[in-house]
mmCIF file of C-alpha atoms (C1' of nucleotides) and ligand atoms in Angstrom:
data_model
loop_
_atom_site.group_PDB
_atom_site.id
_atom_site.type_symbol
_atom_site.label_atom_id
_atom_site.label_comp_id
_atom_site.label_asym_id
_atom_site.label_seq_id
_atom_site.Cartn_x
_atom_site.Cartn_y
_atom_site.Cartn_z
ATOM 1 C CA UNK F 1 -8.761 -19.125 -173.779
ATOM 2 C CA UNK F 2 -7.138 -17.125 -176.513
ATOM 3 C CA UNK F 3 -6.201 -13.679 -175.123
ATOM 4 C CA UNK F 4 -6.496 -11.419 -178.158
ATOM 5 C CA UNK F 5 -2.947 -9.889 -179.080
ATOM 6 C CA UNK F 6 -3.649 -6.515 -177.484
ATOM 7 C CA UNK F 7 -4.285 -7.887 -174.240
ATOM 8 C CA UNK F 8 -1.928 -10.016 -174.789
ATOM 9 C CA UNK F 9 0.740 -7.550 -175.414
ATOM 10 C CA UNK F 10 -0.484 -5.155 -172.765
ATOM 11 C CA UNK F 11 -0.100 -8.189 -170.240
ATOM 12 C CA UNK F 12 2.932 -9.032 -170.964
ATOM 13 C CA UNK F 13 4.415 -4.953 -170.802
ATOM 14 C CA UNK F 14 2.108 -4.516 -167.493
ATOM 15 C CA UNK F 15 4.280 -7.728 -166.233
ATOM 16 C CA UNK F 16 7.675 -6.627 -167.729
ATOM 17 C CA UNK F 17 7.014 -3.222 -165.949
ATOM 18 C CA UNK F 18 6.740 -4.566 -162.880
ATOM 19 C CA UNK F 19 9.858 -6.792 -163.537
ATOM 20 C CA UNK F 20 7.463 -10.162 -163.108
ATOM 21 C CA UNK F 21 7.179 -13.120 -166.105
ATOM 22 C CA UNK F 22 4.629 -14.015 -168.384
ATOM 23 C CA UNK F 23 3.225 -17.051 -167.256
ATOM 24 C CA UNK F 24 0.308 -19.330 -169.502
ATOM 25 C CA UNK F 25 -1.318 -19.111 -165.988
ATOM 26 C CA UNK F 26 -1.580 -15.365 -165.746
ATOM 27 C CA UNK F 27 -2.451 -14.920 -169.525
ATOM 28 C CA UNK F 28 -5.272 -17.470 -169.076
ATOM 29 C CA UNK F 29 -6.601 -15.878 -165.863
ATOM 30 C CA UNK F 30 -6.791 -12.809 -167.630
ATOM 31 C CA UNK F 31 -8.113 -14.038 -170.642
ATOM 32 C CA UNK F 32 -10.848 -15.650 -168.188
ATOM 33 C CA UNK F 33 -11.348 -12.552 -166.613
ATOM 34 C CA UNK F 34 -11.946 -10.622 -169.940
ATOM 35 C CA UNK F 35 -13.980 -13.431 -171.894
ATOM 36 C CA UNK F 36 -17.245 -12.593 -169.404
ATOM 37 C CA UNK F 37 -17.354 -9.139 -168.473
ATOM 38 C CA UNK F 38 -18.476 -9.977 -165.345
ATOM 39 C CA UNK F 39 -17.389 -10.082 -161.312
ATOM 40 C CA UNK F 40 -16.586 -13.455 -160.369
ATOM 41 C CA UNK F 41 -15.110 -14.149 -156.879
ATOM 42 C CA UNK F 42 -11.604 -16.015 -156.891
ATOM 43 C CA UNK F 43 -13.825 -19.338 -156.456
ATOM 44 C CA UNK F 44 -15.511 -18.773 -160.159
ATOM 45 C CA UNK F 45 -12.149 -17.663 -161.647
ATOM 46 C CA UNK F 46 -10.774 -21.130 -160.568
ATOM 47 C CA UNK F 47 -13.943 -22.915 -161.921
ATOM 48 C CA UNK F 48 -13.970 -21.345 -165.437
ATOM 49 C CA UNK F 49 -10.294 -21.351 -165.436
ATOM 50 C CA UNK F 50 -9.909 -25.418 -164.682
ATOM 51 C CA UNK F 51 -12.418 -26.105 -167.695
ATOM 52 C CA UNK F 52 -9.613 -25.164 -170.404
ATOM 53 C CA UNK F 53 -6.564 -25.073 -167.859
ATOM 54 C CA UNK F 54 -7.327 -28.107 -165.572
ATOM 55 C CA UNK F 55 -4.456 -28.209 -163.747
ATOM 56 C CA UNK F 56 -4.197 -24.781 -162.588
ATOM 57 C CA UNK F 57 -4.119 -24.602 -158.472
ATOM 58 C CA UNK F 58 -6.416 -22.412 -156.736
ATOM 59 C CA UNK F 59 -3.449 -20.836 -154.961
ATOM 60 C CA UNK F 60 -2.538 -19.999 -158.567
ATOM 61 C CA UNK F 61 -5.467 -18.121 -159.137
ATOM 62 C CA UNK F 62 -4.940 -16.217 -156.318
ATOM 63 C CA UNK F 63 -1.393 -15.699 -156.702
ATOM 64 C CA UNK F 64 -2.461 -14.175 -160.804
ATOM 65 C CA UNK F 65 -5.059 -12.463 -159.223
ATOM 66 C CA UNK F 66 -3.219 -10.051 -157.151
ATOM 67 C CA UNK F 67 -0.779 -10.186 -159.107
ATOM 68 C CA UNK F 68 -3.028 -8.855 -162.060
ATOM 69 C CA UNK F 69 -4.672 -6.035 -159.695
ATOM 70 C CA UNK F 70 -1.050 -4.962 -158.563
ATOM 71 C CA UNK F 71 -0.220 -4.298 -161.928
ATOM 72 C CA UNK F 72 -3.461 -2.483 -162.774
ATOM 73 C CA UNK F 73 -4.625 -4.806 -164.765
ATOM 74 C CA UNK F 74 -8.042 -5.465 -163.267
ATOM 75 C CA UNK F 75 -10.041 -4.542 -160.028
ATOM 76 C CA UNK F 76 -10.584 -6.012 -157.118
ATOM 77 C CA UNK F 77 -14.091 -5.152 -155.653
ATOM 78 C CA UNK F 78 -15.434 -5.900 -152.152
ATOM 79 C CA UNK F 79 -19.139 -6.077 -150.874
ATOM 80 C CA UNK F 80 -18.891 -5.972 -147.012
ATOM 81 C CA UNK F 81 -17.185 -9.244 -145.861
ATOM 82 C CA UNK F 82 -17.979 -11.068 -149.026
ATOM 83 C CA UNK F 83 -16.079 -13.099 -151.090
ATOM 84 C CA UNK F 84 -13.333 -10.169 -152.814
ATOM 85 C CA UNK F 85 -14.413 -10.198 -156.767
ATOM 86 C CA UNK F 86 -12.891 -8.788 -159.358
ATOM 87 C CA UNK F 87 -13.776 -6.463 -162.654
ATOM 88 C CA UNK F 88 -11.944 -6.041 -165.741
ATOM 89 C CA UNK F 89 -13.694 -2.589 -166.441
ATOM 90 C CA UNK F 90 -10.818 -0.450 -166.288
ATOM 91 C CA UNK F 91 -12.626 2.730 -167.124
ATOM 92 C CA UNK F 92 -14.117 4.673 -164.060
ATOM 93 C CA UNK F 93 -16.846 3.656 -162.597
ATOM 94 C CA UNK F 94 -18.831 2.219 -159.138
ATOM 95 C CA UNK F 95 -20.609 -0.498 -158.503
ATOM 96 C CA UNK F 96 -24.307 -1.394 -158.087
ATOM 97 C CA UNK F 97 -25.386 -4.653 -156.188
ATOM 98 C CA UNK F 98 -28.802 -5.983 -156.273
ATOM 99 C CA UNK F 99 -29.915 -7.253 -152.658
ATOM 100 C CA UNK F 100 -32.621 -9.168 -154.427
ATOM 101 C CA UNK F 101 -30.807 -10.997 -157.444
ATOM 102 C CA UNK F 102 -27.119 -10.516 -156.094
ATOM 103 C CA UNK F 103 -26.033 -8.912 -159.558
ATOM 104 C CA UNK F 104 -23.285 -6.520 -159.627
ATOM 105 C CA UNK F 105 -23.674 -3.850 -162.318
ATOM 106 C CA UNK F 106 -21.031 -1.465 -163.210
ATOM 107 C CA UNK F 107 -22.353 2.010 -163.098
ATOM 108 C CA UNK F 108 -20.474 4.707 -164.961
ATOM 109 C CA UNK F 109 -19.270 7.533 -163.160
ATOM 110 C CA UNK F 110 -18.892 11.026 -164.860
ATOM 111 C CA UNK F 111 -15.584 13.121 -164.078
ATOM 112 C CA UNK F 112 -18.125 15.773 -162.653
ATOM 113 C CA UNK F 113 -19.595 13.273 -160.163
ATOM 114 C CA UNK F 114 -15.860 11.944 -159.088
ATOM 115 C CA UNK F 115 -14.630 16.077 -159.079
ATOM 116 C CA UNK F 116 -17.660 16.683 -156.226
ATOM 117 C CA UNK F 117 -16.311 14.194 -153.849
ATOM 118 C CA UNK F 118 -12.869 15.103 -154.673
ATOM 119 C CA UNK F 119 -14.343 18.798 -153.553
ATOM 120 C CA UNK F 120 -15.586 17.220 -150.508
ATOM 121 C CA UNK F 121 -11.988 16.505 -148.941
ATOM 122 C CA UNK F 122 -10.749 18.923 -146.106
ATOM 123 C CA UNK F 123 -7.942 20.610 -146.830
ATOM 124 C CA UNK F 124 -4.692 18.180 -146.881
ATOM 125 C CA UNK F 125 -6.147 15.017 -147.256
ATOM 126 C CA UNK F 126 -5.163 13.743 -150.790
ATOM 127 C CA UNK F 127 -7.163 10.703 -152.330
ATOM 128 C CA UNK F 128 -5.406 8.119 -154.048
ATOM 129 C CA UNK F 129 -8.794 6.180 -155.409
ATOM 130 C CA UNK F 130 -12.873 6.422 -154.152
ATOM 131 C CA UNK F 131 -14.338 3.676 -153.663
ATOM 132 C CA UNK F 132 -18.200 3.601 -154.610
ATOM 133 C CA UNK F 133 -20.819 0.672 -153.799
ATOM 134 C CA UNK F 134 -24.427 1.097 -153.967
ATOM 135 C CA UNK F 135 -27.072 -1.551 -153.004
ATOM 136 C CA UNK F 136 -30.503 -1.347 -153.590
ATOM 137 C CA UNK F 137 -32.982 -2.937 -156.295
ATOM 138 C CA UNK F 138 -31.914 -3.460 -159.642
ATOM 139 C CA UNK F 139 -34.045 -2.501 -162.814
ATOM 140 C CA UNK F 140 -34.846 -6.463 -163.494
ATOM 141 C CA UNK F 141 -36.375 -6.610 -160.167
ATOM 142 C CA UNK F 142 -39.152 -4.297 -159.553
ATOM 143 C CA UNK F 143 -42.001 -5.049 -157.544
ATOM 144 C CA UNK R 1 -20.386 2.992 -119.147
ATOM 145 C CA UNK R 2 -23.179 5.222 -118.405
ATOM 146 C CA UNK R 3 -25.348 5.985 -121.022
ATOM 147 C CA UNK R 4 -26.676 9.791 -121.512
ATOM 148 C CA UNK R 5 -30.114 9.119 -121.054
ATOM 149 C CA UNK R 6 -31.079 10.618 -124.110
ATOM 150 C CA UNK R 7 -28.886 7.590 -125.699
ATOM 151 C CA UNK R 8 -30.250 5.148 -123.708
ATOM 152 C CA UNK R 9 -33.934 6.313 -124.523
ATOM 153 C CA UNK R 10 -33.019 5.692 -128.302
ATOM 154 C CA UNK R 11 -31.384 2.281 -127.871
ATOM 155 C CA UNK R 12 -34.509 1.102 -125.800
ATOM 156 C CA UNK R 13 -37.042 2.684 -128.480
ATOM 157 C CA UNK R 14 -35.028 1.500 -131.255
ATOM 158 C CA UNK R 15 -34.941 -2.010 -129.650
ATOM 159 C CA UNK R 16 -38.414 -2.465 -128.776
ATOM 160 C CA UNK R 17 -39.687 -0.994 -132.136
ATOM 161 C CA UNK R 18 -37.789 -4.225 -133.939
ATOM 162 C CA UNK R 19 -39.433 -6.544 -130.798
ATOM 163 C CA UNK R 20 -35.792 -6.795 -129.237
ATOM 164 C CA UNK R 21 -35.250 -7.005 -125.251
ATOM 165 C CA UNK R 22 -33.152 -4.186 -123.756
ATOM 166 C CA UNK R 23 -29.974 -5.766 -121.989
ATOM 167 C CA UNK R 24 -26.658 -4.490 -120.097
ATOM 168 C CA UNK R 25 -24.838 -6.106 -122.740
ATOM 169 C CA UNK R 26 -26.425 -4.407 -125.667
ATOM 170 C CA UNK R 27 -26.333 -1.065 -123.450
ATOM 171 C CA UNK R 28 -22.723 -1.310 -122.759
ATOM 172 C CA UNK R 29 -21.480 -2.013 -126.190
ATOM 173 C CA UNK R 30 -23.676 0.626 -127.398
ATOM 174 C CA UNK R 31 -21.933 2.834 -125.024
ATOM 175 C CA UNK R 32 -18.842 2.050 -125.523
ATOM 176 C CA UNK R 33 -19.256 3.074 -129.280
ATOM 177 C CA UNK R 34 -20.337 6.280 -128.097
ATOM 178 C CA UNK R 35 -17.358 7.035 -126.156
ATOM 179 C CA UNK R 36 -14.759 6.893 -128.752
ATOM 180 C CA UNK R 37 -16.092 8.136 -131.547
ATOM 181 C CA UNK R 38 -13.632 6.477 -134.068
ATOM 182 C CA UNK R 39 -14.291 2.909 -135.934
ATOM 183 C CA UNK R 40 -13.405 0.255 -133.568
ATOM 184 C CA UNK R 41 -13.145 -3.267 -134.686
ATOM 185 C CA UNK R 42 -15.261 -6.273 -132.622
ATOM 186 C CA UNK R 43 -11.903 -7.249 -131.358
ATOM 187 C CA UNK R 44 -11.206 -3.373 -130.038
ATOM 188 C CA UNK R 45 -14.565 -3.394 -129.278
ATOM 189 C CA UNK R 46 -14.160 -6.411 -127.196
ATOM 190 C CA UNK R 47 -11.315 -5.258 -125.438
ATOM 191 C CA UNK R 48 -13.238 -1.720 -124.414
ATOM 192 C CA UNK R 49 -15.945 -2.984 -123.074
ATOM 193 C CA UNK R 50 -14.094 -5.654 -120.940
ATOM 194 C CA UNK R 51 -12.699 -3.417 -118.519
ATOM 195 C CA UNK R 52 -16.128 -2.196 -117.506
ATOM 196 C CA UNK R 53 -17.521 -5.844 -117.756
ATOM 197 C CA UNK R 54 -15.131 -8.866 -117.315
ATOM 198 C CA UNK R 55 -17.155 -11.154 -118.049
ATOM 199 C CA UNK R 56 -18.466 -9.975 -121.460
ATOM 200 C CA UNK R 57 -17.583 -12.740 -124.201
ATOM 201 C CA UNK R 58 -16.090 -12.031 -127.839
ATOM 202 C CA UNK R 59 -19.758 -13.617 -129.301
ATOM 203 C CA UNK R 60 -21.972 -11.414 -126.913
ATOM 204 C CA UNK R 61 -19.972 -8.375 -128.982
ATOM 205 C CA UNK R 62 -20.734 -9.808 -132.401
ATOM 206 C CA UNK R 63 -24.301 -10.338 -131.593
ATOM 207 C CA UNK R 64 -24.676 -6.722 -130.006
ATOM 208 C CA UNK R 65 -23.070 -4.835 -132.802
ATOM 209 C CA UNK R 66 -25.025 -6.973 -135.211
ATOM 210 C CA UNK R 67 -28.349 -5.649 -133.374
ATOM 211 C CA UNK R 68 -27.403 -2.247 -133.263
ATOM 212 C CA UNK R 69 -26.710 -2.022 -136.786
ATOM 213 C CA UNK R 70 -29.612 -3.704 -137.523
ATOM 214 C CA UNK R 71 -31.474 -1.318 -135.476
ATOM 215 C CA UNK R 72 -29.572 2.039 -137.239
ATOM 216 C CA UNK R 73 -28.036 3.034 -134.114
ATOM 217 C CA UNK R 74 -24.162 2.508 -135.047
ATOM 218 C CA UNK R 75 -23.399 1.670 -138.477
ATOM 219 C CA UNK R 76 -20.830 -0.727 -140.053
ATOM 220 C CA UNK R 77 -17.870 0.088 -142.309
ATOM 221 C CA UNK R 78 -15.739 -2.076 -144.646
ATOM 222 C CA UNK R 79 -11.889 -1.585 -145.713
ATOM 223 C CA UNK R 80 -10.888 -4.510 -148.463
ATOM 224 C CA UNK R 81 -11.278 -7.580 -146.100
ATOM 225 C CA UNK R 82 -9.386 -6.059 -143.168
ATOM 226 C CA UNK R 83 -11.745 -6.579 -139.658
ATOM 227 C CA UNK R 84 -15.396 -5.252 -140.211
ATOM 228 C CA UNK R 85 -15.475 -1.518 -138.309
ATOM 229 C CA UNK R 86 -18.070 0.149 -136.273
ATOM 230 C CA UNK R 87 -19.187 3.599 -136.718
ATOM 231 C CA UNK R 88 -21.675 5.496 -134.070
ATOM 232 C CA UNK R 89 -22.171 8.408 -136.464
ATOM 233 C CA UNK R 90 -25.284 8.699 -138.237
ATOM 234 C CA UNK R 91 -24.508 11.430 -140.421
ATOM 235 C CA UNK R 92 -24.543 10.865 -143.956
ATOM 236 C CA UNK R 93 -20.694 10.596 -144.250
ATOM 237 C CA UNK R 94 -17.757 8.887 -146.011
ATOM 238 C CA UNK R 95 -14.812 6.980 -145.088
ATOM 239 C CA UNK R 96 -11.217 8.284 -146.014
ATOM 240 C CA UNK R 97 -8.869 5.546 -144.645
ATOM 241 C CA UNK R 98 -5.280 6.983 -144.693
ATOM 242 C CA UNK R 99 -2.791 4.181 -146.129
ATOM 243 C CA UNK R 100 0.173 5.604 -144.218
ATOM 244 C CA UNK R 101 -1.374 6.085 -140.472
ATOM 245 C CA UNK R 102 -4.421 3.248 -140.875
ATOM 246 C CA UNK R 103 -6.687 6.266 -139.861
ATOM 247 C CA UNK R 104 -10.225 6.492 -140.481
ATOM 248 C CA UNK R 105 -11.392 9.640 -140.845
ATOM 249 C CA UNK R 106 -14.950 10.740 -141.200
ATOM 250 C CA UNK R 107 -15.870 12.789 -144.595
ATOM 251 C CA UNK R 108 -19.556 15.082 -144.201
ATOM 252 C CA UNK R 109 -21.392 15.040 -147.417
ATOM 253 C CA UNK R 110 -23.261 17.319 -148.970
ATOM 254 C CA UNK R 111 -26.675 16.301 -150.034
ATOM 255 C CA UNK R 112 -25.500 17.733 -153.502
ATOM 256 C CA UNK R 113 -22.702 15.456 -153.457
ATOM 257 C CA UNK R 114 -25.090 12.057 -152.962
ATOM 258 C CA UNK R 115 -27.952 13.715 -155.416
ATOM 259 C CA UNK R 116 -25.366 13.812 -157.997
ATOM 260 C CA UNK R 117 -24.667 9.811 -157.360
ATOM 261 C CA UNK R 118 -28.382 9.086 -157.059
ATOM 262 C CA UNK R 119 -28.502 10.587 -160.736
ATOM 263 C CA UNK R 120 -25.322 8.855 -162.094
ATOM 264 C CA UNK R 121 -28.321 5.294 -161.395
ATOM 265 C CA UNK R 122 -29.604 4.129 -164.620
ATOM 266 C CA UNK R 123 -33.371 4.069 -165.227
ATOM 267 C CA UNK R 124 -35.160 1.185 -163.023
ATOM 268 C CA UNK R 125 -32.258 0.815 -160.369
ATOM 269 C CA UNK R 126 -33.279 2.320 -156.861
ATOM 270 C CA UNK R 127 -30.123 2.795 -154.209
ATOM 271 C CA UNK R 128 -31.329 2.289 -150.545
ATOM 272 C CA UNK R 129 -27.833 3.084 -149.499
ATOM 273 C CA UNK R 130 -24.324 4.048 -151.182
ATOM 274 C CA UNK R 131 -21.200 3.304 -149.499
ATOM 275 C CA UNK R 132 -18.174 5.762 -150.272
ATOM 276 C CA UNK R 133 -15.112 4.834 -149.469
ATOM 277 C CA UNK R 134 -11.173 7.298 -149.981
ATOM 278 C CA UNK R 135 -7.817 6.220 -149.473
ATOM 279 C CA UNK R 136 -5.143 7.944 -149.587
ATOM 280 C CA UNK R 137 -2.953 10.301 -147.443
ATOM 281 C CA UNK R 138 -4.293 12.145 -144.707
ATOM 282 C CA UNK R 139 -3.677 15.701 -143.378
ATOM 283 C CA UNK R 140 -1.484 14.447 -140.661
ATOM 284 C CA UNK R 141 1.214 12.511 -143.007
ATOM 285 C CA UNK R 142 2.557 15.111 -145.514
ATOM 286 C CA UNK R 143 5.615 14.413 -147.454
ATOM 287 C "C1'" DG B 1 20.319 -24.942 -177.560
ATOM 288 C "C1'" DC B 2 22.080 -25.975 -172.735
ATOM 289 C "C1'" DT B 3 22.554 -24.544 -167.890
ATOM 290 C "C1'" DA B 4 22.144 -21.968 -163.840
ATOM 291 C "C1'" DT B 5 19.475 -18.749 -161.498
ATOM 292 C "C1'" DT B 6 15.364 -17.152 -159.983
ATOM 293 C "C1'" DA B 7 10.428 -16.723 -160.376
ATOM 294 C "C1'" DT B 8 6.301 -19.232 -160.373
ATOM 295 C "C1'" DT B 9 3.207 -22.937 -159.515
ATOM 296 C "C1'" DT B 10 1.302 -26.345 -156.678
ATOM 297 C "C1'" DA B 11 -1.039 -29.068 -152.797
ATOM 298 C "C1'" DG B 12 -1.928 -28.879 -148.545
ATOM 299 C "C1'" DA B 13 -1.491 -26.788 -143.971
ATOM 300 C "C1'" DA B 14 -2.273 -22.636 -141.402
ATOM 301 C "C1'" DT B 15 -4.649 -18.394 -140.283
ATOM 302 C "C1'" DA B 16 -8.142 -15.292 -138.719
ATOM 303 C "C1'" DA B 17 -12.563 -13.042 -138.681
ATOM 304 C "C1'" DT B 18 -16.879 -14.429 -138.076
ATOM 305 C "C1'" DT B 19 -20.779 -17.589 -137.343
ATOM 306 C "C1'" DC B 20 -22.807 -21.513 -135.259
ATOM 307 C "C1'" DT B 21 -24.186 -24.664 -131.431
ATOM 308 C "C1'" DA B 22 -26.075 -26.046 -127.387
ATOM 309 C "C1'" DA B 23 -26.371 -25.226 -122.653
ATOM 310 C "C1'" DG B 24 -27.210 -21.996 -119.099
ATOM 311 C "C1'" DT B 25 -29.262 -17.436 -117.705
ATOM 312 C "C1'" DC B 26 -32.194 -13.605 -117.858
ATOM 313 C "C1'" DT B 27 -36.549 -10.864 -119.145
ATOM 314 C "C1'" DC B 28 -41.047 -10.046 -119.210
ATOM 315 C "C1'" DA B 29 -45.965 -10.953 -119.985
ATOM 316 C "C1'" DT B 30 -49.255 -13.420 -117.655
ATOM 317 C "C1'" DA U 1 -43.970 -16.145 -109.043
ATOM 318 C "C1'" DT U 2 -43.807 -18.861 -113.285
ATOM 319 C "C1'" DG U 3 -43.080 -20.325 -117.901
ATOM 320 C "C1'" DA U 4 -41.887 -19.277 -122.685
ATOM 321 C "C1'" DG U 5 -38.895 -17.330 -125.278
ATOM 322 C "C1'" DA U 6 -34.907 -14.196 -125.800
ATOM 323 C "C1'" DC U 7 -30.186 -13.551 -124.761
ATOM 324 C "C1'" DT U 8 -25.498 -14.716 -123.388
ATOM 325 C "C1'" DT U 9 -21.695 -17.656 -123.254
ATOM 326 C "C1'" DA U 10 -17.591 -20.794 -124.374
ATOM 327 C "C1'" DG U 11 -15.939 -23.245 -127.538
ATOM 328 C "C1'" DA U 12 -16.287 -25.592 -131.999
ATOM 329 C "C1'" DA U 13 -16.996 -24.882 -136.865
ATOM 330 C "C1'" DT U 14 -16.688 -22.357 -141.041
ATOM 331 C "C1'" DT U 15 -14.565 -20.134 -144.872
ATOM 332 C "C1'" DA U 16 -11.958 -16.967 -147.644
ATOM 333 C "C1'" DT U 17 -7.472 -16.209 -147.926
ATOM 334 C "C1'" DT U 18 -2.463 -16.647 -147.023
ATOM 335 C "C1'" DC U 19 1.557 -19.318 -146.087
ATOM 336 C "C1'" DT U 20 4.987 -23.126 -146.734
ATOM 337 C "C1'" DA U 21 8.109 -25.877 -148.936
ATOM 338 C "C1'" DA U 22 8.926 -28.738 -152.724
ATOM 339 C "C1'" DA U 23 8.456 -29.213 -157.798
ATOM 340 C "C1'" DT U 24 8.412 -26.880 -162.157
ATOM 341 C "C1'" DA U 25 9.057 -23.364 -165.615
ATOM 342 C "C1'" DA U 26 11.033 -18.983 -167.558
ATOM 343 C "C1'" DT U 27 14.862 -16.371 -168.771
ATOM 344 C "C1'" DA U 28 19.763 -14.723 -169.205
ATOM 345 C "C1'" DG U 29 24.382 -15.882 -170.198
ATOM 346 C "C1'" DC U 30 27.087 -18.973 -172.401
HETATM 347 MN MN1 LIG X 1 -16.923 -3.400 -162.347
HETATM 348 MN MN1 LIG X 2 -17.703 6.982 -139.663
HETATM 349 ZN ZN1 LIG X 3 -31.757 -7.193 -159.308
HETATM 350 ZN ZN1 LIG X 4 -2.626 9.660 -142.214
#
DNA sequence: GCTATTATTTAGAATAATTCTAAGTCTCAT
DNA sequence: ATGAGACTTAGAATTATTCTAAATAATAGC
């Protein structure tokens, strides 16, 4: 749970921003968030968090949670009505979930790809962010 | 709730190809999707086909919609974790979902548009569907 | 550094969409 | 027409998430 000092500092200027504190809770989530580049659900954040932090609520989680996707700090990524997750790959891209192994990759997106659905608006309709989930068969599970 | 019987041909087809039994129940929701072609919630849903059939339950909804979309005939759509939608066209289309009016609007794609996202896959991973979801401002609320 | 103010954390209760259960009803092949 | 299995139904159960209210911690002003 040691939050290198760039995170750390863009944390804490994310927070200031935003006019909210630094809290050990919120640095830890994020440091748990950023230790395996993965996308747990809240659930998992709590577990991993409670091994070095173990008296951290689960309310707590949530509360650093959105509070660490308000301030653009992470993602938040949902798969129909599952469990929300969330992704600290800040750099553009969608997501990929295996139906057979339940991983979620990230897949990059070029600006070409995100410029053709931009294209794809009517006229007056201005996007804000584009969502992109694909399901299907990963390459570790072939037949 | 009558069903054009070109509708009511596909429900029955589409039902007995997956060794289903065609009922008033699943007709009538089905129909009432067809109606109003927006994206209805269960709950809306509910509350549509009531008026036509009082005695419908909340459950009997869930489990129709769940059939149909099993069965490809309407198709299901997911904002965040607000209320699972319903959507009865089978276009290849996008969602935009307008943060100001709570609209869902209905974006045609080109098959350029979801060739270029089929390429953007890494080697070994095969998509059997990708879900594309904008928000932002629609046409209707300008500043 | 102390203190007051305000934000944050916490445990547990509450919420809400959806699923489950078990009993009753309907459909359809025989 | 009958029986087996499918479907519907009301209400209970589930579960991820949010809310509540009290305890604790962070910061600004002294
Ligand atoms: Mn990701
Ligand atoms: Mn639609
Ligand atoms: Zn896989
Ligand atoms: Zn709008």
């Amino acid at each position: 749970m040691n939050l290198a000092p760039e995170y750390k500092a863009r944390l804490d200027k994310a927070l200031e921003h935003s006019g909210q504190r630094s809290t050990k809770q919120r640095e830890h989530i994020f440091s748990v968030l950023l230790e395996k580049r993965d996308h747990p659900t809240a659930d998992e954040v709590y577990a991993r968090a409670k091994s070095d932090m173990p008296t951290i609520s689960l309310a707590t989680v949530y509360n650093c949670l959105e509070t660490l996707v308000e301030t653009s700090l992470i993602r938040q990524v949902n798969f129909e009505r599952e469990p929300t997750r969330y992704c600290p790959n800040l750099t553009q891209h969608a997501h990929f979930y295996c139906r057979e192994s339940g991983e979620i990759v990230d897949i990059e997106l070029s600006d070409e790809a995100i410029e053709t659905l931009m294209k794809a608006l009517p006229k007056g309709f201005s996007a804000r962010h584009i969502d992109i989930a694909y399901d299907g068969k990963c390459n570790g599970c072939h037949d």
